[in-house]
C-alpha positions as YAML, in Angstrom:
chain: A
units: angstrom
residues:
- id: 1
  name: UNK
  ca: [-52.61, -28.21, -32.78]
- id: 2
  name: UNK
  ca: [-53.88, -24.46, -31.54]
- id: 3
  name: UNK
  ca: [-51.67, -22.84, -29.89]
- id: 4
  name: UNK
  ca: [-52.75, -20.95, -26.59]
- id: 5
  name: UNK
  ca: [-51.63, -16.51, -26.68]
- id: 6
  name: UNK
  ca: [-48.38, -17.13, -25.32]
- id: 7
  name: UNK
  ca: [-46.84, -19.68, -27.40]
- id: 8
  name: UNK
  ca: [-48.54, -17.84, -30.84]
- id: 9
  name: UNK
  ca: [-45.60, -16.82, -31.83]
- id: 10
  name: UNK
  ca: [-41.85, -18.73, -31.81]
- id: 11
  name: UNK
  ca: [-39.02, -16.92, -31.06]
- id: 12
  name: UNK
  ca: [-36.46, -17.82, -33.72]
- id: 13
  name: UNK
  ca: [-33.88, -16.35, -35.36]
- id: 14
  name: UNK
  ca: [-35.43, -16.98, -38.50]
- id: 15
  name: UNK
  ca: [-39.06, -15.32, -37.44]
- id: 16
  name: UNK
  ca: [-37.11, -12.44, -36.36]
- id: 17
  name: UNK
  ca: [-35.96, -11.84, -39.89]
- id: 18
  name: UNK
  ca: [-39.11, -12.09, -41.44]
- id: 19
  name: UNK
  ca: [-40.28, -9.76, -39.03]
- id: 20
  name: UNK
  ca: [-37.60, -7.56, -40.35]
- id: 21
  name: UNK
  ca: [-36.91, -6.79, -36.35]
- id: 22
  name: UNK
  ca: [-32.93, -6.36, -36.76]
- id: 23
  name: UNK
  ca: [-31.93, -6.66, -40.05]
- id: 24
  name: UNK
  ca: [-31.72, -3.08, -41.14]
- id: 25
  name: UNK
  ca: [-28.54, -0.94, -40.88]
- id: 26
  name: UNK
  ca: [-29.10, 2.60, -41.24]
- id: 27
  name: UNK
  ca: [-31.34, 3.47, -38.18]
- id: 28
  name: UNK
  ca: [-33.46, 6.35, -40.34]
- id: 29
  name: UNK
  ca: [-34.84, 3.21, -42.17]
- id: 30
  name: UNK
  ca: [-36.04, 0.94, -39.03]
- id: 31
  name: UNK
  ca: [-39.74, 1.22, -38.62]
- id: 32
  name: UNK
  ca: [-40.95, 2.12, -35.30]
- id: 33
  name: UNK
  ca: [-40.59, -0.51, -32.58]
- id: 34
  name: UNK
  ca: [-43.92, -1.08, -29.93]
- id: 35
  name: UNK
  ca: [-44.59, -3.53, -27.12]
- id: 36
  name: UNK
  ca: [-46.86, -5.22, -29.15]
- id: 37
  name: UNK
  ca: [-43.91, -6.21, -31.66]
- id: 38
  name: UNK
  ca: [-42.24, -7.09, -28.39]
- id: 39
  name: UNK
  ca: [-45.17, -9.40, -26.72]
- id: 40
  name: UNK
  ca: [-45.62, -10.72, -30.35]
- id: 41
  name: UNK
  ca: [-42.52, -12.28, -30.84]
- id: 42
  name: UNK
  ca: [-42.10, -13.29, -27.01]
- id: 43
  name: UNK
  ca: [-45.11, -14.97, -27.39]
- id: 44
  name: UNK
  ca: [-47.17, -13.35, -24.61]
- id: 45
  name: UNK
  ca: [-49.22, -10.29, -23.84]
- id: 46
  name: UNK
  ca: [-47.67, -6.90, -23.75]
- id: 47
  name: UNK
  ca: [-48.73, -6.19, -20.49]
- id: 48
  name: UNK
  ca: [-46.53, -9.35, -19.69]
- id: 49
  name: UNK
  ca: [-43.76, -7.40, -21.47]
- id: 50
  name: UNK
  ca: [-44.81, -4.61, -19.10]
- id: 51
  name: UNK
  ca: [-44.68, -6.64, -15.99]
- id: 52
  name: UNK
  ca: [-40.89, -8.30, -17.01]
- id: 53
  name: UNK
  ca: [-39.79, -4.37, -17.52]
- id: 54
  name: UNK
  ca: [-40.55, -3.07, -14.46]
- id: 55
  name: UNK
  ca: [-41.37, -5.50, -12.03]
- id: 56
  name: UNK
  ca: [-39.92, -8.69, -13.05]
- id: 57
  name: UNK
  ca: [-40.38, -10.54, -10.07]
- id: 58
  name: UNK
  ca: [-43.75, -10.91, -11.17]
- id: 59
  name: UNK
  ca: [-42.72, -12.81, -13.97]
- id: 60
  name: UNK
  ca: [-41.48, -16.14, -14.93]
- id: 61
  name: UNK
  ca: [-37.33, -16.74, -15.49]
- id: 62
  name: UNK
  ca: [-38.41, -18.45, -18.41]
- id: 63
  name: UNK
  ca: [-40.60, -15.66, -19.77]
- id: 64
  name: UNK
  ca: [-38.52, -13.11, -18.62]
- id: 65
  name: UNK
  ca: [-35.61, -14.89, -20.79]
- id: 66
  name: UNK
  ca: [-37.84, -14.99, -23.64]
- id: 67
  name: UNK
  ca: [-38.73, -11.26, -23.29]
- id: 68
  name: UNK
  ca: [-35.12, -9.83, -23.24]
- id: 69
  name: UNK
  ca: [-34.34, -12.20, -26.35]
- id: 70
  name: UNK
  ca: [-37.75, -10.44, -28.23]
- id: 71
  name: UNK
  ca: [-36.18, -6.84, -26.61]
- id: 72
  name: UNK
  ca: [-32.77, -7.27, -28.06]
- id: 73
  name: UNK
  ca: [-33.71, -8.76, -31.45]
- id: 74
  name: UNK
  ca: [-36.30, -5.68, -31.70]
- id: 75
  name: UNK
  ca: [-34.41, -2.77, -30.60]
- id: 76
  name: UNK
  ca: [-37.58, -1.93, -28.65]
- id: 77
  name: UNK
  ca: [-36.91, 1.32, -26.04]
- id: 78
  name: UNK
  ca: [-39.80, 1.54, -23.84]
- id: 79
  name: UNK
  ca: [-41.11, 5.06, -23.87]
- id: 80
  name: UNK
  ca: [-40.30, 6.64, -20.75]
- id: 81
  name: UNK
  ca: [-41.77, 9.85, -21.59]
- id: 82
  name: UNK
  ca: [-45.72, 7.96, -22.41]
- id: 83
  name: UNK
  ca: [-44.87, 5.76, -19.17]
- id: 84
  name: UNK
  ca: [-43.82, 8.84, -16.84]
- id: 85
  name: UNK
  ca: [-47.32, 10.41, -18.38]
- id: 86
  name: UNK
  ca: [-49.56, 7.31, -16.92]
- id: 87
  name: UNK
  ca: [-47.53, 7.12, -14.08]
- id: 88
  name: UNK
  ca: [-45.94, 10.36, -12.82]
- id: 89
  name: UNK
  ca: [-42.59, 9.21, -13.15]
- id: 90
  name: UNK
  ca: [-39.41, 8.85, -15.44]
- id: 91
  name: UNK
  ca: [-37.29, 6.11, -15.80]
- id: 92
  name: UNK
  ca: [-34.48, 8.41, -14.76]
- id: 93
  name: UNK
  ca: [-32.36, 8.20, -11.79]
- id: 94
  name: UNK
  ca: [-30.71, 11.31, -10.41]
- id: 95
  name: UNK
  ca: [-27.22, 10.93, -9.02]
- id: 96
  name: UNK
  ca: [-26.13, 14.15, -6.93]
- id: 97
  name: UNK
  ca: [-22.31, 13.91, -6.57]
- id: 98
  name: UNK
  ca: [-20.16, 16.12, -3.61]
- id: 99
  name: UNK
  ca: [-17.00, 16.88, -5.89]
- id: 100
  name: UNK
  ca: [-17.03, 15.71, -9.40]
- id: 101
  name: UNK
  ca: [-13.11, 15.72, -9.06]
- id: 102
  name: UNK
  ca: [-13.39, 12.82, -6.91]
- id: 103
  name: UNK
  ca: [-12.77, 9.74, -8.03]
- id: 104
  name: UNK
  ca: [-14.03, 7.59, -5.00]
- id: 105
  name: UNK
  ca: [-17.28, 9.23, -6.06]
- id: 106
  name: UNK
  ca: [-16.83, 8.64, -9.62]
- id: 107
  name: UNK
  ca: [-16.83, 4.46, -8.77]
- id: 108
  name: UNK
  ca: [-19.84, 4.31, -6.43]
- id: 109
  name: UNK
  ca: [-21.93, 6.30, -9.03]
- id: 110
  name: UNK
  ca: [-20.52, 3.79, -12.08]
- id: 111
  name: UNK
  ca: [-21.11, 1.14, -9.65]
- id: 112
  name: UNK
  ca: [-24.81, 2.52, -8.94]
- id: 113
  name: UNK
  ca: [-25.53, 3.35, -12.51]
- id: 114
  name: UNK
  ca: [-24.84, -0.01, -14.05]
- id: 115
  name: UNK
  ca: [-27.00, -1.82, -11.92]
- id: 116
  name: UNK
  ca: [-29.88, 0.37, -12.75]
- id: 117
  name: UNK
  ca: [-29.46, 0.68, -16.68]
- id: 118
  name: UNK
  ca: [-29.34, -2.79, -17.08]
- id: 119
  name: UNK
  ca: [-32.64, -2.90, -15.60]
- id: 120
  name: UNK
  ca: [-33.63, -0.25, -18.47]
- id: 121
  name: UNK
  ca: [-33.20, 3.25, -16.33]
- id: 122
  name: UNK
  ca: [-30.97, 5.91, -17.15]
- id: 123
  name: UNK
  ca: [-28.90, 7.39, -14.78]
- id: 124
  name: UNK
  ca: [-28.06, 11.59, -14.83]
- id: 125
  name: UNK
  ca: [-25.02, 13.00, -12.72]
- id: 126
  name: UNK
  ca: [-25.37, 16.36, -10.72]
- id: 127
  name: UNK
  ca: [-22.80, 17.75, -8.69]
- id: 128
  name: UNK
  ca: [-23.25, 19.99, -5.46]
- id: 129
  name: UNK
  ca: [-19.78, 20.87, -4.43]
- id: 130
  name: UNK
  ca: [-21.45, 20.45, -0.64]
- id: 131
  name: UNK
  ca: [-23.13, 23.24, -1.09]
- id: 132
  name: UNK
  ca: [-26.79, 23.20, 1.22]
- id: 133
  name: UNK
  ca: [-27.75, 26.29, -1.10]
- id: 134
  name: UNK
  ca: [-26.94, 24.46, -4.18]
- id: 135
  name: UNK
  ca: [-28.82, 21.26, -2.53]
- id: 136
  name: UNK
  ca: [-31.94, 22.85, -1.59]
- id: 137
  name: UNK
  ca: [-32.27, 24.45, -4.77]
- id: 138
  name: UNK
  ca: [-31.70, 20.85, -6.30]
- id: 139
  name: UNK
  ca: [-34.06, 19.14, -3.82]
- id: 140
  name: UNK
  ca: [-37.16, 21.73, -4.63]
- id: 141
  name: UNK
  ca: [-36.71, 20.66, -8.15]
- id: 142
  name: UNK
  ca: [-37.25, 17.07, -8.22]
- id: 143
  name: UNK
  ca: [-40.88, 17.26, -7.87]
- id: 144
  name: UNK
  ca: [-40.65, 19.29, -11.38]
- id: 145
  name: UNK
  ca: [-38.11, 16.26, -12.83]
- id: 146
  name: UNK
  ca: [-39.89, 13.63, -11.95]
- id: 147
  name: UNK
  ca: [-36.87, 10.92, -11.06]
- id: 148
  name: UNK
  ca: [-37.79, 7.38, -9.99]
- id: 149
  name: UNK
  ca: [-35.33, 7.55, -7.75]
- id: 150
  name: UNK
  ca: [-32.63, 10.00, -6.15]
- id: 151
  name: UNK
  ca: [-29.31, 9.35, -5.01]
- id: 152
  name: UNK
  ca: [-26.98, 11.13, -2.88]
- id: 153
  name: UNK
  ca: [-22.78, 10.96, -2.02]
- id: 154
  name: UNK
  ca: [-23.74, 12.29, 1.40]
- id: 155
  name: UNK
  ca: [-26.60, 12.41, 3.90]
- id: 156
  name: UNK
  ca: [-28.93, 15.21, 3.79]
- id: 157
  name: UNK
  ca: [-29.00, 17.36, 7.05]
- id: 158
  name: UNK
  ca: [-30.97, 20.36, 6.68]
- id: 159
  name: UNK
  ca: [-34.74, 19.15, 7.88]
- id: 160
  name: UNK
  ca: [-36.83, 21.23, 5.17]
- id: 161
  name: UNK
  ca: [-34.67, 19.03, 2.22]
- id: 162
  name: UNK
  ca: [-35.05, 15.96, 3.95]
- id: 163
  name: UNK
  ca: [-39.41, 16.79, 4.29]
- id: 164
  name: UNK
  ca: [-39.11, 17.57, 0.66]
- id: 165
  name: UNK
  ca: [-37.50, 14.60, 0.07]
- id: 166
  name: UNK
  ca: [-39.80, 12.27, 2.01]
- id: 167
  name: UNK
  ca: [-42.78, 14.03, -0.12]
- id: 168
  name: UNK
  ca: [-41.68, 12.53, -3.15]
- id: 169
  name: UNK
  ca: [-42.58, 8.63, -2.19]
- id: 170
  name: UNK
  ca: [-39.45, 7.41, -3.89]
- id: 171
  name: UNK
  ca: [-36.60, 6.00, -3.35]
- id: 172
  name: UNK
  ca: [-34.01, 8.17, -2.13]
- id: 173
  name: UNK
  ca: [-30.38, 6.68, -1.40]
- id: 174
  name: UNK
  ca: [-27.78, 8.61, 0.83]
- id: 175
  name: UNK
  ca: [-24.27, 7.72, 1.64]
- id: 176
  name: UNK
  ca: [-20.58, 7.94, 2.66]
- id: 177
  name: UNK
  ca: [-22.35, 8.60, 6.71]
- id: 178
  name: UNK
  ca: [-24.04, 6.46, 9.09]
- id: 179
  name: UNK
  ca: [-26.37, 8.40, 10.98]
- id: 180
  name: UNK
  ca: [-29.44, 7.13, 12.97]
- id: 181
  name: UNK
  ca: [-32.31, 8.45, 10.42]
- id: 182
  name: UNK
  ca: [-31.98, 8.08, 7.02]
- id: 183
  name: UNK
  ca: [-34.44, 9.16, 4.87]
- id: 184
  name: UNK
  ca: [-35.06, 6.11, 3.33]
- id: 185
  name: UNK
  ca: [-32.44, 4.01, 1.92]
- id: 186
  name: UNK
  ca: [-28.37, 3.97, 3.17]
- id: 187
  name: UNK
  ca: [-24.78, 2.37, 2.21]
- id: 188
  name: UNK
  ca: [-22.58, 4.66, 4.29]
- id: 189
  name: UNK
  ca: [-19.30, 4.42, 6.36]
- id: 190
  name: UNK
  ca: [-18.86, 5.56, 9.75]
- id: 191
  name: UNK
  ca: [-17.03, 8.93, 9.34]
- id: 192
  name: UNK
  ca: [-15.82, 9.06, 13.33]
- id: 193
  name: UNK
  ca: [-14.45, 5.64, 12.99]
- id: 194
  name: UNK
  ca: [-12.28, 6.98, 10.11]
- id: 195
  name: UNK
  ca: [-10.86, 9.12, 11.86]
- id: 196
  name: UNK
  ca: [-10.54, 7.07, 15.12]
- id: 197
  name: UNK
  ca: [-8.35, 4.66, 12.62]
- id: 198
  name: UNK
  ca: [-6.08, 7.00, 11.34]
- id: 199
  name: UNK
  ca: [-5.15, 8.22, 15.17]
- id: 200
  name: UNK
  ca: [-4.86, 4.83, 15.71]
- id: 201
  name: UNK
  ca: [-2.52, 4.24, 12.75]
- id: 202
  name: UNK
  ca: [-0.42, 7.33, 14.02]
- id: 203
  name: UNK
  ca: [-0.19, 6.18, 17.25]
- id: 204
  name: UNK
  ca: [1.11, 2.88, 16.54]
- id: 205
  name: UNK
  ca: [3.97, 4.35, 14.86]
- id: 206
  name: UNK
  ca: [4.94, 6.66, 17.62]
- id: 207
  name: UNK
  ca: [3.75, 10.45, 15.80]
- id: 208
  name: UNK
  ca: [3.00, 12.24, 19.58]
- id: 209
  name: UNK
  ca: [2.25, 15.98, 17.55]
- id: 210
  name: UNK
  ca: [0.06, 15.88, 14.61]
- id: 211
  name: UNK
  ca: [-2.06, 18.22, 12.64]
- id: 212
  name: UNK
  ca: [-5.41, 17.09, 10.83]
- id: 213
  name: UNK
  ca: [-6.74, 19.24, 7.48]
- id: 214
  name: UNK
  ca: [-10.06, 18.89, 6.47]
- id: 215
  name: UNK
  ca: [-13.64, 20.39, 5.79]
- id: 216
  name: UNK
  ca: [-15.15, 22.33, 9.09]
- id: 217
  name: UNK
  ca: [-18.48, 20.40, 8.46]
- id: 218
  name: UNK
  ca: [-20.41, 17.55, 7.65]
- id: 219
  name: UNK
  ca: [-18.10, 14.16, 7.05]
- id: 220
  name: UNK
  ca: [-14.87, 16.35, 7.66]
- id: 221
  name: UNK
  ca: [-16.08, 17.46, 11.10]
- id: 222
  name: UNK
  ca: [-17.08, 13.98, 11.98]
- id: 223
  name: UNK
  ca: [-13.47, 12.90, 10.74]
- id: 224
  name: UNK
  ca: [-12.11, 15.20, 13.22]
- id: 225
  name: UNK
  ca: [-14.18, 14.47, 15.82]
- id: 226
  name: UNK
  ca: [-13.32, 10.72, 16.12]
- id: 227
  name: UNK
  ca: [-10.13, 11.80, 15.00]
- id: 228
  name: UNK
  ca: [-9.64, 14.24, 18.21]
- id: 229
  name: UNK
  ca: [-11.10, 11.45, 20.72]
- id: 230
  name: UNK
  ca: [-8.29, 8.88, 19.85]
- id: 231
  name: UNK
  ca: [-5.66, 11.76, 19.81]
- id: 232
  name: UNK
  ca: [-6.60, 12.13, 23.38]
- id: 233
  name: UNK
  ca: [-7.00, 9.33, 24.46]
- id: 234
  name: UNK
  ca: [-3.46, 7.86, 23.37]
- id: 235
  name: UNK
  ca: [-1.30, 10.82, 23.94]
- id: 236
  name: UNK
  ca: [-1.25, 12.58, 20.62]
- id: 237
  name: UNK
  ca: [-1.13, 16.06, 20.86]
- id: 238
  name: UNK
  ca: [-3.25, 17.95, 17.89]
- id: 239
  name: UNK
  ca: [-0.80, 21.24, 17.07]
- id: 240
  name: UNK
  ca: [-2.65, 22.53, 14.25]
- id: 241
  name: UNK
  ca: [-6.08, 21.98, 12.84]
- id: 242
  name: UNK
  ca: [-6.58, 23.70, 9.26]
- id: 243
  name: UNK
  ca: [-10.08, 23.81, 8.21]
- id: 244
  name: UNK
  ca: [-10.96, 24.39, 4.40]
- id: 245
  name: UNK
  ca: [-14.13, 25.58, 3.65]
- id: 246
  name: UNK
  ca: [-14.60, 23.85, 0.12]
- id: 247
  name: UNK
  ca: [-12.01, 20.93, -1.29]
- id: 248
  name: UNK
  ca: [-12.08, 21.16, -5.14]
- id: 249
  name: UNK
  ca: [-9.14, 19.17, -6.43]
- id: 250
  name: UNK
  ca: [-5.70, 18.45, -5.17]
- id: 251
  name: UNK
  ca: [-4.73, 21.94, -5.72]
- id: 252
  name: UNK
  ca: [-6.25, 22.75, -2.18]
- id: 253
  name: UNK
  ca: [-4.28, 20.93, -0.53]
- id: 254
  name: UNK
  ca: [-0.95, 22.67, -1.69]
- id: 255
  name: UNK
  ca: [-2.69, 25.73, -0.82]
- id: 256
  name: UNK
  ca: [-3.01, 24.80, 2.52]
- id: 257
  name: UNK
  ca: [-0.10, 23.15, 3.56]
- id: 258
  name: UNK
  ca: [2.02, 26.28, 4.02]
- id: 259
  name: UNK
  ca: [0.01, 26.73, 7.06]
- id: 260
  name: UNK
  ca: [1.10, 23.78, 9.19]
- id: 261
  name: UNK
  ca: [4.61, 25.20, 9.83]
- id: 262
  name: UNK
  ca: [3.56, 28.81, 9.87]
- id: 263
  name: UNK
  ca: [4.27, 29.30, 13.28]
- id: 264
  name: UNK
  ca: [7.05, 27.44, 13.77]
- id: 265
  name: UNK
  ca: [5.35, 24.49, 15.34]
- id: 266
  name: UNK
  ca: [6.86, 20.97, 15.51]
- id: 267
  name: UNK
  ca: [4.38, 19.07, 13.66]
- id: 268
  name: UNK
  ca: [5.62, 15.60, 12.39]
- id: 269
  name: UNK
  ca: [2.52, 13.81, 10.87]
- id: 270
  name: UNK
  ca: [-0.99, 14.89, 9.83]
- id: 271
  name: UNK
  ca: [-3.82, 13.48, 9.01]
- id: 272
  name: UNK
  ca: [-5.85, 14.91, 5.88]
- id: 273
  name: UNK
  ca: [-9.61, 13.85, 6.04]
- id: 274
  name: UNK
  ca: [-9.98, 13.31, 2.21]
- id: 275
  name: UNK
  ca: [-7.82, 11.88, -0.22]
- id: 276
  name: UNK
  ca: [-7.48, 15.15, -2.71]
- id: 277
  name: UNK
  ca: [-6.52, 17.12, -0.01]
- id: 278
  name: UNK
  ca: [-3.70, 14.29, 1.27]
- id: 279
  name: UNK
  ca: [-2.24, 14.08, -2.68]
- id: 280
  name: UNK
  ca: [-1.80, 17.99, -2.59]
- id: 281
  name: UNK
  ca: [-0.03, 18.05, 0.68]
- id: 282
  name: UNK
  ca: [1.62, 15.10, -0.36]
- id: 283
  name: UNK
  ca: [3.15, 17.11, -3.47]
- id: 284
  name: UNK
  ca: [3.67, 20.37, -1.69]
- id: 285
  name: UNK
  ca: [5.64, 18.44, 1.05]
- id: 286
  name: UNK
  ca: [7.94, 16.44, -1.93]
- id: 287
  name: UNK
  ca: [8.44, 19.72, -3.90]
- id: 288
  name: UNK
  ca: [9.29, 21.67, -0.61]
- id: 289
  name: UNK
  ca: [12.54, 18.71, -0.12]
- id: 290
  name: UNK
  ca: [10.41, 17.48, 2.51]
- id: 291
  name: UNK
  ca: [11.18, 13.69, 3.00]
- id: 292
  name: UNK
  ca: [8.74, 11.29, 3.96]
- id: 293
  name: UNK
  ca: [8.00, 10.52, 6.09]
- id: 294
  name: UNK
  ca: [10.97, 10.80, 8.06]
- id: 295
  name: UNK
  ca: [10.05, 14.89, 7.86]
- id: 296
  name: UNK
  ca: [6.23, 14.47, 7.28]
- id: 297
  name: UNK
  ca: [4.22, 11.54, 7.79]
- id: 298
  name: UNK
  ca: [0.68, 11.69, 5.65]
- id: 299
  name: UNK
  ca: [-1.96, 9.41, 6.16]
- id: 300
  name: UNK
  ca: [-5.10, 10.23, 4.13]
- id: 301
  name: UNK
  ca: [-8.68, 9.13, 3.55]
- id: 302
  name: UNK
  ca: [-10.61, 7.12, 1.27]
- id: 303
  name: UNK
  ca: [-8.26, 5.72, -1.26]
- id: 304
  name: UNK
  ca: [-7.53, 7.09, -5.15]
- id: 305
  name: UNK
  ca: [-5.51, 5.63, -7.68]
- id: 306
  name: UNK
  ca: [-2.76, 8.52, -7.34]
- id: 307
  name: UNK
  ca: [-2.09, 7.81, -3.66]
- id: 308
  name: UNK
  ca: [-1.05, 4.32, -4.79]
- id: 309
  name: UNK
  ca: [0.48, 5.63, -7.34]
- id: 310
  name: UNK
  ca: [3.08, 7.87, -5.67]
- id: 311
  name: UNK
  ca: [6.43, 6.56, -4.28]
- id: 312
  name: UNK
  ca: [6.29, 5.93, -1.36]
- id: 313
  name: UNK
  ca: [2.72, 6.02, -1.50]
- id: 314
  name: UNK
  ca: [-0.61, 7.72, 0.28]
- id: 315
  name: UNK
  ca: [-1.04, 5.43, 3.56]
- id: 316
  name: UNK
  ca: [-5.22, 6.09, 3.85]
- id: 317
  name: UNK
  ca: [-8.52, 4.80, 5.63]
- id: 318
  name: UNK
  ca: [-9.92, 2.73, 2.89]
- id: 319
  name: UNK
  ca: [-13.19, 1.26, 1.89]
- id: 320
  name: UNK
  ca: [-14.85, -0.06, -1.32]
- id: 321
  name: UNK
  ca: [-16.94, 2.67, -3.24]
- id: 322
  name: UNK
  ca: [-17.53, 1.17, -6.32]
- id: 323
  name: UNK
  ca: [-18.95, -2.06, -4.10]
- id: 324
  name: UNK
  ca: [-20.82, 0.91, -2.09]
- id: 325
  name: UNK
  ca: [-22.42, 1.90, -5.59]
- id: 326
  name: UNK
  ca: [-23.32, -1.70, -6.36]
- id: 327
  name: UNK
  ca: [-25.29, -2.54, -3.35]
- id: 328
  name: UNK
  ca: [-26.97, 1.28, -3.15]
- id: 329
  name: UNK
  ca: [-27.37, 0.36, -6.81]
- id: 330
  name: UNK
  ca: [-29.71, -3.05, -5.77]
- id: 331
  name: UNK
  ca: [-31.25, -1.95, -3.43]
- id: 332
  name: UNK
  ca: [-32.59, 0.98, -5.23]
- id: 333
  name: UNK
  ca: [-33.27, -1.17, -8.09]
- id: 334
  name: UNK
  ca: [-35.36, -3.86, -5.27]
- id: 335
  name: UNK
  ca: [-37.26, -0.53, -3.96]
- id: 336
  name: UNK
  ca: [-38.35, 0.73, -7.57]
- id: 337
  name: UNK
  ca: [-39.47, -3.02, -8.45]
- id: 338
  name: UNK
  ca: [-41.50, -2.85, -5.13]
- id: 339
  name: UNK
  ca: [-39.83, -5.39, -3.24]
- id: 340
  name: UNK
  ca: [-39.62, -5.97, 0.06]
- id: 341
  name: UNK
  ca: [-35.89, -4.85, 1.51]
- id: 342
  name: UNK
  ca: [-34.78, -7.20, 4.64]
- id: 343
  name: UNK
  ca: [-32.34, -4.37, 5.57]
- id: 344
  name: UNK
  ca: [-32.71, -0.78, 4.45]
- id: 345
  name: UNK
  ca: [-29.95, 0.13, 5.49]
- id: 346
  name: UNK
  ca: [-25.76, -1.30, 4.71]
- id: 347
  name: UNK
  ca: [-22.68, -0.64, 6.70]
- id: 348
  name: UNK
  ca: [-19.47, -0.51, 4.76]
- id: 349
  name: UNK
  ca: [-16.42, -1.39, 6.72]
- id: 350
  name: UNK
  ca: [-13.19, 0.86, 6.96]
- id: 351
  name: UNK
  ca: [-9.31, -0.29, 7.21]
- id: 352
  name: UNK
  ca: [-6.11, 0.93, 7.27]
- id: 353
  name: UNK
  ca: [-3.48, 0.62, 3.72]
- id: 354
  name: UNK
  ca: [-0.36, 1.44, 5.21]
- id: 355
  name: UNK
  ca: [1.94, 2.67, 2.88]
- id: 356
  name: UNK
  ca: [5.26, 4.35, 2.59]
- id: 357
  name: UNK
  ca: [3.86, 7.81, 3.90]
- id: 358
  name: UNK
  ca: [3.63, 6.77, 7.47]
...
């Protein structure tokens, strides 16, 4: 009986021994591995094995299965740097990171990057410790680097990165805001509701003069802003706003928490608009015999491991950034794979974790 192309060729366990396909050890011995090998042994074309790699909605859950067996037994790598000469692209995804101290960061990029490299990109971390000058230079880059796809822990404001960024016709994920226009893709959180919530929070447990810490711009001025509304509205007096100009690690926040009693004010709570900042006031206030939060109540924002960590705990506004990654993560992944997105854009709720702080 003649078999037609793509059912030449069995995929067994034993055929992929006579090929020789993965039984040698030392890797300096392995012959080179090509598509063909790969379409060979899947028992189709290569540019079938093509298709499966990079859009795979094109092909069959049955080839597709049949494919990743012939990939794995193989070893093949497709060769990203012959593929970004036909096509003008990598298969790498750039990840630009605020603070690389941060660890909510940290999750939505792992969450992000294992999405995409089980899809066969690569994923390469770049920090711009909020910096626009650092950004721009970044952003005028990318044309240079080639990415398949870009993605941000923040929104880009300035107007000349976001043109630049539009020029590049791919995918380009921001996050961790909500605004109106996006550049292209979004999984953010609504900055001026986090900071409506923690007044809330406050409120509810009686704190009537408060002080808020934070960065003068972007998310942090956002976080005060929705911060300052509820204030006013339910009766909360703001004594002391201390803005920091860059937050690096939790040592900034024990540098700046001399300054809410400096002059003599009665301050009994604050709210610190990012969670580094909150575990460094936090320590200050403990290693200063402060109790809390009879003394000092602390309510911070976006949730670390530490703040649970520490008796009586880091009450914060909360959300999921490692399920933030994950969806920016598919999405990207659906946009590369030219799909068609429903929604390009995802809204990630915020709560309260009340802990022993407040």
């Amino acid at each position: 009986m003649s078999l037609s192309p793509e059912n030449e060729f069995e995929p067994t366990f034993d055929n992929v021994l006579r090929m020789g396909g993965n039984t040698q050890n030392n890797e300096t011995e392995k012959p080179p591995v090509f598509i063909e090998d790969v379409a060979r042994l899947a028992g189709v074309s290569p540019i079938t094995v093509s298709r499966a790699i990079r859009t795979p909605s094109k092909v069959s859950i049955e080839k597709q299965n049949r494919i990743r067996e012939a990939i794995e037994a193989t070893g093949y790598k497709p060769d990203s740097i012959a593929r970004a000469l036909r096509s003008g692209r990598t298969n790498i995804v750039l990840g630009f990171i605020s603070n690389m101290f941060s660890q909510q960061f940290a999750k939505a990029v792992r969450g992000c990057s294992l999405i995409l490299e089980e899809s066969g990109y690569q994923f390469l971390i770049g920090e711009t410790t909020y910096s626009y000058k650092k950004e721009s230079a970044i952003i005028s880059d990318l044309q240079q680097l080639k990415p398949a796809a870009v993605f941000f822990t923040g929104v880009i404001e300035l107007e000349e990165n976001r043109e630049q960024l539009r020029k590049l016709k791919i995918p380009i994920m921001e996050t961790w805001a909500y605004p109106r226009d996006p550049i292209d893709l979004l999984v953010g959180i609504s900055n001026t509701d986090g900071g409506k919530l923690a007044a809330q929070h406050l409120a509810k447990k009686g704190y009537k003069e408060v002080a808020f810490i934070g960065r003068g711009g972007g998310r942090g001025a956002l976080r005060y802003q929705g911060f300052a509304d509820e204030c006013e509205r339910s009766g909360i007096s703001i004594v002391k706003k201390i803005l920091c100009k860059e937050v690096i690690d939790i040592n900034d926040g024990r540098k700046v928490s001399h300054e809410l009693y400096a002059d003599g004010n009665t301050i009994k709570a604050v709210f610190c608009a990012n969670e580094l900042l909150a575990t460094g006031v936090y320590l200050a206030a403990r290693d200063a015999g402060l109790r809390i939060p009879r003394d000092l109540a602390i309510i911070g924002f976006g949730d670390n491991d530490l703040a649970s960590s520490l008796q009586p705990g880091i009450t914060t506004i909360h959300f999921d950034s490692e399920t933030l990654g994950q969806h920016a993560g598919r999405m990207i992944l659906a946009s590369l794979r030219g799909e068609t997105l429903n929604q390009k854009t995802r809204y990630m709720p915020l709560s309260v974790i009340e802990r022993g702080s407040t």
